[in-house]
Amino acid sequence: MDSLFTPAAVVDLDRMEANLDRMAAYAAQHGIGLRPHTKTHKSPLVASQQIERGAIGLTVATLREAEIMAPLDADILIAHPPVGDAKLKRLVALAATNRITVALDSKEALEGLDAATRTADVHVGVLIEADLGMHRVGVQSPADAVALAMQADRMRNVAYKGLLFYPGHIRQRVEEQDAAIEQLNTDLDAYLVALRDAGLAPDIVSGGSTPAAFASHRIRGMTEMRPGTYVYNDRTTALVDACAWDDCAYSVLATVISTAVPGQAVVDAGSKAIFREELRGTDATGLGALLDRPDVILKGMSEEHGLLDLANTDWRPRVGDRVRIVPNHVCVSVNLHPLIHGVRGNAVEGTWPVVARGWTP
Amino acid sequence: MDSLFTPAAVVDLDRMEANLDRMAAYAAQHGIGLRPHTKTHKSPLVASQQIERGAIGLTVATLREAEIMAPLDADILIAHPPVGDAKLKRLVALAATNRITVALDSKEALEGLDAATRTADVHVGVLIEADLGMHRVGVQSPADAVALAMQADRMRNVAYKGLLFYPGHIRQRVEEQDAAIEQLNTDLDAYLVALRDAGLAPDIVSGGSTPAAFASHRIRGMTEMRPGTYVYNDRTTALVDACAWDDCAYSVLATVISTAVPGQAVVDAGSKAIFREELRGTDATGLGALLDRPDVILKGMSEEHGLLDLANTDWRPRVGDRVRIVPNHVCVSVNLHPLIHGVRGNAVEGTWPVVARGWTP
């Protein structure tokens, strides 16, 4: 690792494998399907390790992710509505080789999918996305879900499969999740009852994100979970106790380039290597922290500079020293790097590309 | 443009050319050298247009940027200290073909450069970086600058060239800059006097960033400026009146994918296409705004979702509609895109890669 050019994205392979094992074991223990979100790693190499450990399929956000994962012969859920001709064209091409399911919340997206699949003579499954508290996308009532499900159910090349929600708003510490999960159960139940009453009982109820992943068995009726971050984890995940600090597998290796300004050390990794994302769901501050000294935080950054705060530490780095920085949010940090270096201890075991970056083929 | 896959990075070529012309004319009028920072566009195609308009050289932050720009035969300033063997190796290779100058603030960086240039038998210029209020990097006193300059001046393959500062803290509205510029002049003057008194009068005094670019003639003793953002501009630049809204040349083309949640419309561009950066130096809010409706702001985003706030507009977009979003900070947004589509009006005139992304060759 000492010879790597910095900044560099580094993954501790022992930790990554333990993270993959832990989630696979949890899902198996509770009989919940694990459909990992590939947006975090964007790598078929990592996805194949998730499939080897029993994942029932993969989740993607973009068509490029789907296309890169397709050769793994995976059952793919596109958790983002493909709207417009350019996307539908790529979607139907995928549906010719892979089992594809799409989540959507509008008549427009559903009708576009219907027309495109009929023209291409392919079949696609559909999940109706419901808003269960995230307030990002998703139908707003059980009645709206029933109407859309019914419309999908009547289509020739589109098969209604069930319900999807994204509980991304459940990001508090694990021991403080009770109320949020009870509310989610109440809301979800209203959807399930309405769909069953309409003769549209869902085969699939898809939920689950990393911060609440290990509470998935408490969400009644959920058949599968879609965590992404868990493969690498990050500072946010650790701060909400959804993983231990030592489960953080990903870091950005950086070199100290200046100690001229008192009270700080500046490294050669900034918002173009780490990403800039404030913490949410915790009182902690900073834009990242050192893997080996989590009390040393990044107090600021610009594009190619990261400012380590030395106010609360006796540690005094020198120009040329190397550090590893755990970002607040790993998915957006990985997406900044062309390559990931897999390490065991201090040895680089292999390097793989973040193949599915971007949107175009 | 209607057939582009979204999200897509789009540059209005008429606006870009006008931005390049305006800055070149300003620099020529005031006799200040223009050394544009290529971190914003990371493209030799755009850099060559800056050189054609009279740029005296280019600024880069990374060695990859330097390597990509080197074939333009440019005089290159690396405004980031190259620390460590991996960087020095690439630096001395560049110095064999191009005139290279490096900014640094430490004995360690200077001595590393000295050793590497002597071993490789190449010559490199050095600027001493001073902290004139940004508090990121830079020596803290005129005495420290003199000591480092004197050390550089005695080296065989390193040539002391002058002083560099980054006035990135001057980001208030143009009409509110007076006090900050007076302070800068006072601080800068102390450095210039000390260096002159030591027989080390600088040939080059390098400063200037986009927010204060058109005040450069008021900074006494500055010989060259290094704006980057001005080629495309962004929401921050417009909000501090360093450009007009209609000078924003770069936007992210996106498609509305959901209008299910009341009060908002969701597009297929989020923090992986726009970047997440809060505004600074202005009271305005939001993570971006629509090019054609700057009153419609992005109130939130996740990786592949952007949430347009419809609270203060009568505009009601439909699923499938397309919008163009101006990011708060263009440099970090461009860096997320493999390709830029150059448009005139609604026609795509050409597409070029953002070649210099990343750090490795």
PDB file of N, CA, C and O in Angstrom, chain A residues 273-335:
ATOM      1  N   ALA A 273     -12.233  13.322  -4.020  1.00  0.00           N
ATOM      2  CA  ALA A 273     -11.791  11.964  -3.660  1.00  0.00           C
ATOM      3  C   ALA A 273     -12.641  11.368  -2.540  1.00  0.00           C
ATOM      4  O   ALA A 273     -12.814  10.154  -2.466  1.00  0.00           O
ATOM      5  N   ILE A 274     -13.166  12.228  -1.658  1.00  0.00           N
ATOM      6  CA  ILE A 274     -13.906  11.761  -0.480  1.00  0.00           C
ATOM      7  C   ILE A 274     -15.402  12.013  -0.633  1.00  0.00           C
ATOM      8  O   ILE A 274     -16.215  11.261  -0.172  1.00  0.00           O
ATOM      9  N   PHE A 275     -15.752  13.069  -1.317  1.00  0.00           N
ATOM     10  CA  PHE A 275     -17.096  13.636  -1.466  1.00  0.00           C
ATOM     11  C   PHE A 275     -17.386  14.522  -0.253  1.00  0.00           C
ATOM     12  O   PHE A 275     -16.787  14.360   0.806  1.00  0.00           O
ATOM     13  N   ARG A 276     -18.286  15.472  -0.469  1.00  0.00           N
ATOM     14  CA  ARG A 276     -18.680  16.367   0.609  1.00  0.00           C
ATOM     15  C   ARG A 276     -20.104  16.021   1.011  1.00  0.00           C
ATOM     16  O   ARG A 276     -21.035  16.243   0.247  1.00  0.00           O
ATOM     17  N   GLU A 277     -20.267  15.443   2.164  1.00  0.00           N
ATOM     18  CA  GLU A 277     -21.632  15.170   2.622  1.00  0.00           C
ATOM     19  C   GLU A 277     -21.664  15.328   4.130  1.00  0.00           C
ATOM     20  O   GLU A 277     -20.916  14.666   4.853  1.00  0.00           O
ATOM     21  N   GLU A 278     -22.520  16.240   4.599  1.00  0.00           N
ATOM     22  CA  GLU A 278     -22.675  16.453   6.035  1.00  0.00           C
ATOM     23  C   GLU A 278     -23.337  15.222   6.647  1.00  0.00           C
ATOM     24  O   GLU A 278     -24.067  14.497   5.976  1.00  0.00           O
ATOM     25  N   LEU A 279     -23.089  15.005   7.932  1.00  0.00           N
ATOM     26  CA  LEU A 279     -23.734  13.904   8.643  1.00  0.00           C
ATOM     27  C   LEU A 279     -25.209  14.224   8.879  1.00  0.00           C
ATOM     28  O   LEU A 279     -25.573  15.383   9.061  1.00  0.00           O
ATOM     29  N   ARG A 280     -26.042  13.180   8.870  1.00  0.00           N
ATOM     30  CA  ARG A 280     -27.439  13.326   9.263  1.00  0.00           C
ATOM     31  C   ARG A 280     -27.780  12.196  10.220  1.00  0.00           C
ATOM     32  O   ARG A 280     -27.207  11.123  10.129  1.00  0.00           O
ATOM     33  N   GLY A 281     -28.691  12.434  11.131  1.00  0.00           N
ATOM     34  CA  GLY A 281     -29.115  11.394  12.063  1.00  0.00           C
ATOM     35  C   GLY A 281     -28.152  11.193  13.218  1.00  0.00           C
ATOM     36  O   GLY A 281     -28.219  10.186  13.926  1.00  0.00           O
ATOM     37  N   THR A 282     -27.226  12.141  13.418  1.00  0.00           N
ATOM     38  CA  THR A 282     -26.262  12.072  14.506  1.00  0.00           C
ATOM     39  C   THR A 282     -25.811  13.489  14.837  1.00  0.00           C
ATOM     40  O   THR A 282     -25.892  14.376  14.005  1.00  0.00           O
ATOM     41  N   ASP A 283     -25.333  13.677  16.070  1.00  0.00           N
ATOM     42  CA  ASP A 283     -24.859  15.004  16.466  1.00  0.00           C
ATOM     43  C   ASP A 283     -23.395  15.226  16.110  1.00  0.00           C
ATOM     44  O   ASP A 283     -22.873  16.327  16.278  1.00  0.00           O
ATOM     45  N   ALA A 284     -22.716  14.178  15.666  1.00  0.00           N
ATOM     46  CA  ALA A 284     -21.292  14.316  15.336  1.00  0.00           C
ATOM     47  C   ALA A 284     -21.108  15.272  14.160  1.00  0.00           C
ATOM     48  O   ALA A 284     -22.048  15.542  13.416  1.00  0.00           O
ATOM     49  N   THR A 285     -19.905  15.795  14.026  1.00  0.00           N
ATOM     50  CA  THR A 285     -19.622  16.739  12.950  1.00  0.00           C
ATOM     51  C   THR A 285     -18.443  16.230  12.116  1.00  0.00           C
ATOM     52  O   THR A 285     -17.843  15.203  12.408  1.00  0.00           O
ATOM     53  N   GLY A 286     -18.111  16.987  11.090  1.00  0.00           N
ATOM     54  CA  GLY A 286     -16.966  16.641  10.250  1.00  0.00           C
ATOM     55  C   GLY A 286     -17.392  15.930   8.978  1.00  0.00           C
ATOM     56  O   GLY A 286     -18.472  15.349   8.898  1.00  0.00           O
ATOM     57  N   LEU A 287     -16.498  15.968   7.989  1.00  0.00           N
ATOM     58  CA  LEU A 287     -16.794  15.424   6.668  1.00  0.00           C
ATOM     59  C   LEU A 287     -16.159  14.047   6.456  1.00  0.00           C
ATOM     60  O   LEU A 287     -16.184  13.504   5.360  1.00  0.00           O
ATOM     61  N   GLY A 288     -15.608  13.484   7.534  1.00  0.00           N
ATOM     62  CA  GLY A 288     -14.950  12.188   7.474  1.00  0.00           C
ATOM     63  C   GLY A 288     -14.056  12.068   8.695  1.00  0.00           C
ATOM     64  O   GLY A 288     -13.935  13.023   9.467  1.00  0.00           O
ATOM     65  N   ALA A 289     -13.440  10.901   8.886  1.00  0.00           N
ATOM     66  CA  ALA A 289     -12.561  10.703  10.048  1.00  0.00           C
ATOM     67  C   ALA A 289     -11.485   9.694   9.681  1.00  0.00           C
ATOM     68  O   ALA A 289     -11.658   8.887   8.759  1.00  0.00           O
ATOM     69  N   LEU A 290     -10.384   9.746  10.415  1.00  0.00           N
ATOM     70  CA  LEU A 290      -9.291   8.816  10.137  1.00  0.00           C
ATOM     71  C   LEU A 290      -9.663   7.401  10.586  1.00  0.00           C
ATOM     72  O   LEU A 290     -10.169   7.209  11.698  1.00  0.00           O
ATOM     73  N   LEU A 291      -9.366   6.438   9.741  1.00  0.00           N
ATOM     74  CA  LEU A 291      -9.660   5.035  10.052  1.00  0.00           C
ATOM     75  C   LEU A 291      -9.000   4.615  11.361  1.00  0.00           C
ATOM     76  O   LEU A 291      -9.628   3.961  12.202  1.00  0.00           O
ATOM     77  N   ASP A 292      -7.752   4.994  11.550  1.00  0.00           N
ATOM     78  CA  ASP A 292      -7.003   4.554  12.723  1.00  0.00           C
ATOM     79  C   ASP A 292      -7.118   5.508  13.913  1.00  0.00           C
ATOM     80  O   ASP A 292      -6.632   5.188  14.999  1.00  0.00           O
ATOM     81  N   ARG A 293      -7.701   6.673  13.687  1.00  0.00           N
ATOM     82  CA  ARG A 293      -7.877   7.668  14.748  1.00  0.00           C
ATOM     83  C   ARG A 293      -9.219   8.362  14.524  1.00  0.00           C
ATOM     84  O   ARG A 293      -9.266   9.519  14.088  1.00  0.00           O
ATOM     85  N   PRO A 294     -10.320   7.667  14.831  1.00  0.00           N
ATOM     86  CA  PRO A 294     -11.629   8.233  14.482  1.00  0.00           C
ATOM     87  C   PRO A 294     -11.955   9.539  15.192  1.00  0.00           C
ATOM     88  O   PRO A 294     -12.906  10.225  14.815  1.00  0.00           O
ATOM     89  N   ASP A 295     -11.146   9.902  16.216  1.00  0.00           N
ATOM     90  CA  ASP A 295     -11.343  11.199  16.861  1.00  0.00           C
ATOM     91  C   ASP A 295     -10.769  12.344  16.019  1.00  0.00           C
ATOM     92  O   ASP A 295     -11.070  13.511  16.281  1.00  0.00           O
ATOM     93  N   VAL A 296      -9.958  12.026  15.029  1.00  0.00           N
ATOM     94  CA  VAL A 296      -9.434  13.074  14.140  1.00  0.00           C
ATOM     95  C   VAL A 296     -10.366  13.180  12.937  1.00  0.00           C
ATOM     96  O   VAL A 296     -10.468  12.258  12.125  1.00  0.00           O
ATOM     97  N   ILE A 297     -11.065  14.321  12.850  1.00  0.00           N
ATOM     98  CA  ILE A 297     -12.064  14.482  11.791  1.00  0.00           C
ATOM     99  C   ILE A 297     -11.586  15.461  10.722  1.00  0.00           C
ATOM    100  O   ILE A 297     -10.677  16.263  10.939  1.00  0.00           O
ATOM    101  N   LEU A 298     -12.211  15.347   9.571  1.00  0.00           N
ATOM    102  CA  LEU A 298     -12.023  16.315   8.489  1.00  0.00           C
ATOM    103  C   LEU A 298     -12.923  17.496   8.791  1.00  0.00           C
ATOM    104  O   LEU A 298     -14.151  17.372   8.765  1.00  0.00           O
ATOM    105  N   LYS A 299     -12.317  18.657   9.061  1.00  0.00           N
ATOM    106  CA  LYS A 299     -13.152  19.809   9.416  1.00  0.00           C
ATOM    107  C   LYS A 299     -13.510  20.647   8.202  1.00  0.00           C
ATOM    108  O   LYS A 299     -14.367  21.527   8.287  1.00  0.00           O
ATOM    109  N   GLY A 300     -12.879  20.377   7.085  1.00  0.00           N
ATOM    110  CA  GLY A 300     -13.199  21.111   5.863  1.00  0.00           C
ATOM    111  C   GLY A 300     -12.524  20.454   4.683  1.00  0.00           C
ATOM    112  O   GLY A 300     -11.672  19.585   4.843  1.00  0.00           O
ATOM    113  N   MET A 301     -12.921  20.849   3.503  1.00  0.00           N
ATOM    114  CA  MET A 301     -12.256  20.334   2.308  1.00  0.00           C
ATOM    115  C   MET A 301     -12.490  21.280   1.155  1.00  0.00           C
ATOM    116  O   MET A 301     -13.447  22.037   1.128  1.00  0.00           O
ATOM    117  N   SER A 302     -11.571  21.268   0.217  1.00  0.00           N
ATOM    118  CA  SER A 302     -11.863  21.804  -1.099  1.00  0.00           C
ATOM    119  C   SER A 302     -11.593  20.676  -2.085  1.00  0.00           C
ATOM    120  O   SER A 302     -11.526  19.515  -1.673  1.00  0.00           O
ATOM    121  N   GLU A 303     -11.497  20.982  -3.367  1.00  0.00           N
ATOM    122  CA  GLU A 303     -11.535  19.880  -4.334  1.00  0.00           C
ATOM    123  C   GLU A 303     -10.430  18.844  -4.138  1.00  0.00           C
ATOM    124  O   GLU A 303     -10.670  17.646  -4.206  1.00  0.00           O
ATOM    125  N   GLU A 304      -9.191  19.313  -3.912  1.00  0.00           N
ATOM    126  CA  GLU A 304      -8.059  18.382  -3.774  1.00  0.00           C
ATOM    127  C   GLU A 304      -7.346  18.560  -2.430  1.00  0.00           C
ATOM    128  O   GLU A 304      -6.196  18.153  -2.281  1.00  0.00           O
ATOM    129  N   HIS A 305      -7.995  19.182  -1.477  1.00  0.00           N
ATOM    130  CA  HIS A 305      -7.441  19.392  -0.140  1.00  0.00           C
ATOM    131  C   HIS A 305      -8.451  18.911   0.896  1.00  0.00           C
ATOM    132  O   HIS A 305      -9.628  19.225   0.793  1.00  0.00           O
ATOM    133  N   GLY A 306      -7.962  18.175   1.906  1.00  0.00           N
ATOM    134  CA  GLY A 306      -8.789  17.825   3.058  1.00  0.00           C
ATOM    135  C   GLY A 306      -8.114  18.359   4.309  1.00  0.00           C
ATOM    136  O   GLY A 306      -6.901  18.207   4.476  1.00  0.00           O
ATOM    137  N   LEU A 307      -8.885  18.993   5.193  1.00  0.00           N
ATOM    138  CA  LEU A 307      -8.316  19.642   6.382  1.00  0.00           C
ATOM    139  C   LEU A 307      -8.589  18.800   7.626  1.00  0.00           C
ATOM    140  O   LEU A 307      -9.720  18.746   8.114  1.00  0.00           O
ATOM    141  N   LEU A 308      -7.551  18.146   8.147  1.00  0.00           N
ATOM    142  CA  LEU A 308      -7.684  17.352   9.359  1.00  0.00           C
ATOM    143  C   LEU A 308      -7.585  18.265  10.576  1.00  0.00           C
ATOM    144  O   LEU A 308      -6.631  19.035  10.709  1.00  0.00           O
ATOM    145  N   ASP A 309      -8.556  18.142  11.463  1.00  0.00           N
ATOM    146  CA  ASP A 309      -8.616  18.973  12.659  1.00  0.00           C
ATOM    147  C   ASP A 309      -7.733  18.365  13.747  1.00  0.00           C
ATOM    148  O   ASP A 309      -7.978  17.247  14.189  1.00  0.00           O
ATOM    149  N   LEU A 310      -6.718  19.104  14.170  1.00  0.00           N
ATOM    150  CA  LEU A 310      -5.803  18.605  15.208  1.00  0.00           C
ATOM    151  C   LEU A 310      -6.123  19.180  16.586  1.00  0.00           C
ATOM    152  O   LEU A 310      -5.337  19.020  17.529  1.00  0.00           O
ATOM    153  N   ALA A 311      -7.273  19.830  16.717  1.00  0.00           N
ATOM    154  CA  ALA A 311      -7.600  20.504  17.983  1.00  0.00           C
ATOM    155  C   ALA A 311      -7.750  19.517  19.143  1.00  0.00           C
ATOM    156  O   ALA A 311      -7.407  19.839  20.279  1.00  0.00           O
ATOM    157  N   ASN A 312      -8.261  18.315  18.862  1.00  0.00           N
ATOM    158  CA  ASN A 312      -8.573  17.379  19.947  1.00  0.00           C
ATOM    159  C   ASN A 312      -7.672  16.156  19.962  1.00  0.00           C
ATOM    160  O   ASN A 312      -8.097  15.062  20.327  1.00  0.00           O
ATOM    161  N   THR A 313      -6.428  16.321  19.533  1.00  0.00           N
ATOM    162  CA  THR A 313      -5.516  15.186  19.498  1.00  0.00           C
ATOM    163  C   THR A 313      -4.091  15.664  19.760  1.00  0.00           C
ATOM    164  O   THR A 313      -3.748  16.809  19.474  1.00  0.00           O
ATOM    165  N   ASP A 314      -3.286  14.774  20.329  1.00  0.00           N
ATOM    166  CA  ASP A 314      -1.860  15.074  20.497  1.00  0.00           C
ATOM    167  C   ASP A 314      -1.059  14.685  19.259  1.00  0.00           C
ATOM    168  O   ASP A 314       0.125  15.003  19.147  1.00  0.00           O
ATOM    169  N   TRP A 315      -1.713  13.949  18.372  1.00  0.00           N
ATOM    170  CA  TRP A 315      -1.059  13.474  17.152  1.00  0.00           C
ATOM    171  C   TRP A 315      -0.629  14.663  16.290  1.00  0.00           C
ATOM    172  O   TRP A 315      -1.403  15.581  16.053  1.00  0.00           O
ATOM    173  N   ARG A 316       0.622  14.662  15.878  1.00  0.00           N
ATOM    174  CA  ARG A 316       1.141  15.744  15.038  1.00  0.00           C
ATOM    175  C   ARG A 316       1.775  15.144  13.792  1.00  0.00           C
ATOM    176  O   ARG A 316       2.944  14.762  13.790  1.00  0.00           O
ATOM    177  N   PRO A 317       0.991  15.019  12.714  1.00  0.00           N
ATOM    178  CA  PRO A 317       1.539  14.410  11.495  1.00  0.00           C
ATOM    179  C   PRO A 317       2.551  15.320  10.821  1.00  0.00           C
ATOM    180  O   PRO A 317       2.550  16.532  11.036  1.00  0.00           O
ATOM    181  N   ARG A 318       3.408  14.712  10.011  1.00  0.00           N
ATOM    182  CA  ARG A 318       4.400  15.465   9.246  1.00  0.00           C
ATOM    183  C   ARG A 318       4.085  15.384   7.755  1.00  0.00           C
ATOM    184  O   ARG A 318       3.441  14.436   7.301  1.00  0.00           O
ATOM    185  N   VAL A 319       4.559  16.354   7.020  1.00  0.00           N
ATOM    186  CA  VAL A 319       4.405  16.327   5.571  1.00  0.00           C
ATOM    187  C   VAL A 319       5.006  15.018   5.050  1.00  0.00           C
ATOM    188  O   VAL A 319       6.149  14.678   5.404  1.00  0.00           O
ATOM    189  N   GLY A 320       4.255  14.294   4.261  1.00  0.00           N
ATOM    190  CA  GLY A 320       4.699  13.003   3.740  1.00  0.00           C
ATOM    191  C   GLY A 320       4.040  11.822   4.432  1.00  0.00           C
ATOM    192  O   GLY A 320       4.018  10.717   3.881  1.00  0.00           O
ATOM    193  N   ASP A 321       3.509  12.021   5.644  1.00  0.00           N
ATOM    194  CA  ASP A 321       2.803  10.931   6.330  1.00  0.00           C
ATOM    195  C   ASP A 321       1.550  10.545   5.539  1.00  0.00           C
ATOM    196  O   ASP A 321       0.951  11.370   4.852  1.00  0.00           O
ATOM    197  N   ARG A 322       1.152   9.274   5.693  1.00  0.00           N
ATOM    198  CA  ARG A 322      -0.051   8.807   5.010  1.00  0.00           C
ATOM    199  C   ARG A 322      -1.137   8.467   6.001  1.00  0.00           C
ATOM    200  O   ARG A 322      -0.857   7.965   7.092  1.00  0.00           O
ATOM    201  N   VAL A 323      -2.379   8.743   5.620  1.00  0.00           N
ATOM    202  CA  VAL A 323      -3.530   8.450   6.477  1.00  0.00           C
ATOM    203  C   VAL A 323      -4.620   7.796   5.634  1.00  0.00           C
ATOM    204  O   VAL A 323      -4.589   7.869   4.402  1.00  0.00           O
ATOM    205  N   ARG A 324      -5.564   7.153   6.314  1.00  0.00           N
ATOM    206  CA  ARG A 324      -6.726   6.579   5.621  1.00  0.00           C
ATOM    207  C   ARG A 324      -7.977   7.220   6.190  1.00  0.00           C
ATOM    208  O   ARG A 324      -8.202   7.211   7.400  1.00  0.00           O
ATOM    209  N   ILE A 325      -8.795   7.768   5.293  1.00  0.00           N
ATOM    210  CA  ILE A 325      -9.960   8.544   5.702  1.00  0.00           C
ATOM    211  C   ILE A 325     -11.244   7.779   5.383  1.00  0.00           C
ATOM    212  O   ILE A 325     -11.442   7.344   4.243  1.00  0.00           O
ATOM    213  N   VAL A 326     -12.096   7.625   6.392  1.00  0.00           N
ATOM    214  CA  VAL A 326     -13.406   6.999   6.187  1.00  0.00           C
ATOM    215  C   VAL A 326     -14.402   8.117   5.871  1.00  0.00           C
ATOM    216  O   VAL A 326     -14.566   9.048   6.658  1.00  0.00           O
ATOM    217  N   PRO A 327     -15.057   8.055   4.707  1.00  0.00           N
ATOM    218  CA  PRO A 327     -15.999   9.122   4.347  1.00  0.00           C
ATOM    219  C   PRO A 327     -17.307   8.996   5.122  1.00  0.00           C
ATOM    220  O   PRO A 327     -17.639   7.908   5.606  1.00  0.00           O
ATOM    221  N   ASN A 328     -18.049  10.106   5.198  1.00  0.00           N
ATOM    222  CA  ASN A 328     -19.375  10.046   5.812  1.00  0.00           C
ATOM    223  C   ASN A 328     -20.298   9.124   5.025  1.00  0.00           C
ATOM    224  O   ASN A 328     -21.116   8.421   5.591  1.00  0.00           O
ATOM    225  N   HIS A 329     -20.173   9.145   3.704  1.00  0.00           N
ATOM    226  CA  HIS A 329     -21.079   8.381   2.837  1.00  0.00           C
ATOM    227  C   HIS A 329     -20.242   7.673   1.781  1.00  0.00           C
ATOM    228  O   HIS A 329     -19.649   8.313   0.905  1.00  0.00           O
ATOM    229  N   VAL A 330     -20.199   6.372   1.865  1.00  0.00           N
ATOM    230  CA  VAL A 330     -19.264   5.616   1.021  1.00  0.00           C
ATOM    231  C   VAL A 330     -19.694   5.546  -0.447  1.00  0.00           C
ATOM    232  O   VAL A 330     -18.850   5.575  -1.346  1.00  0.00           O
ATOM    233  N   CYS A 331     -20.994   5.473  -0.718  1.00  0.00           N
ATOM    234  CA  CYS A 331     -21.459   5.247  -2.101  1.00  0.00           C
ATOM    235  C   CYS A 331     -21.009   6.365  -3.040  1.00  0.00           C
ATOM    236  O   CYS A 331     -20.607   6.119  -4.174  1.00  0.00           O
ATOM    237  N   VAL A 332     -21.091   7.598  -2.556  1.00  0.00           N
ATOM    238  CA  VAL A 332     -20.712   8.733  -3.405  1.00  0.00           C
ATOM    239  C   VAL A 332     -19.200   8.884  -3.479  1.00  0.00           C
ATOM    240  O   VAL A 332     -18.680   9.459  -4.435  1.00  0.00           O
ATOM    241  N   SER A 333     -18.488   8.379  -2.495  1.00  0.00           N
ATOM    242  CA  SER A 333     -17.021   8.425  -2.529  1.00  0.00           C
ATOM    243  C   SER A 333     -16.471   7.406  -3.522  1.00  0.00           C
ATOM    244  O   SER A 333     -15.629   7.736  -4.369  1.00  0.00           O
ATOM    245  N   VAL A 334     -16.964   6.170  -3.452  1.00  0.00           N
ATOM    246  CA  VAL A 334     -16.532   5.133  -4.403  1.00  0.00           C
ATOM    247  C   VAL A 334     -16.732   5.620  -5.837  1.00  0.00           C
ATOM    248  O   VAL A 334     -15.874   5.426  -6.711  1.00  0.00           O
ATOM    249  N   ASN A 335     -17.844   6.293  -6.072  1.00  0.00           N
ATOM    250  CA  ASN A 335     -18.208   6.750  -7.417  1.00  0.00           C
ATOM    251  C   ASN A 335     -17.215   7.777  -7.980  1.00  0.00           C
ATOM    252  O   ASN A 335     -17.216   8.054  -9.174  1.00  0.00           O
TER     253      ASN A 335
END
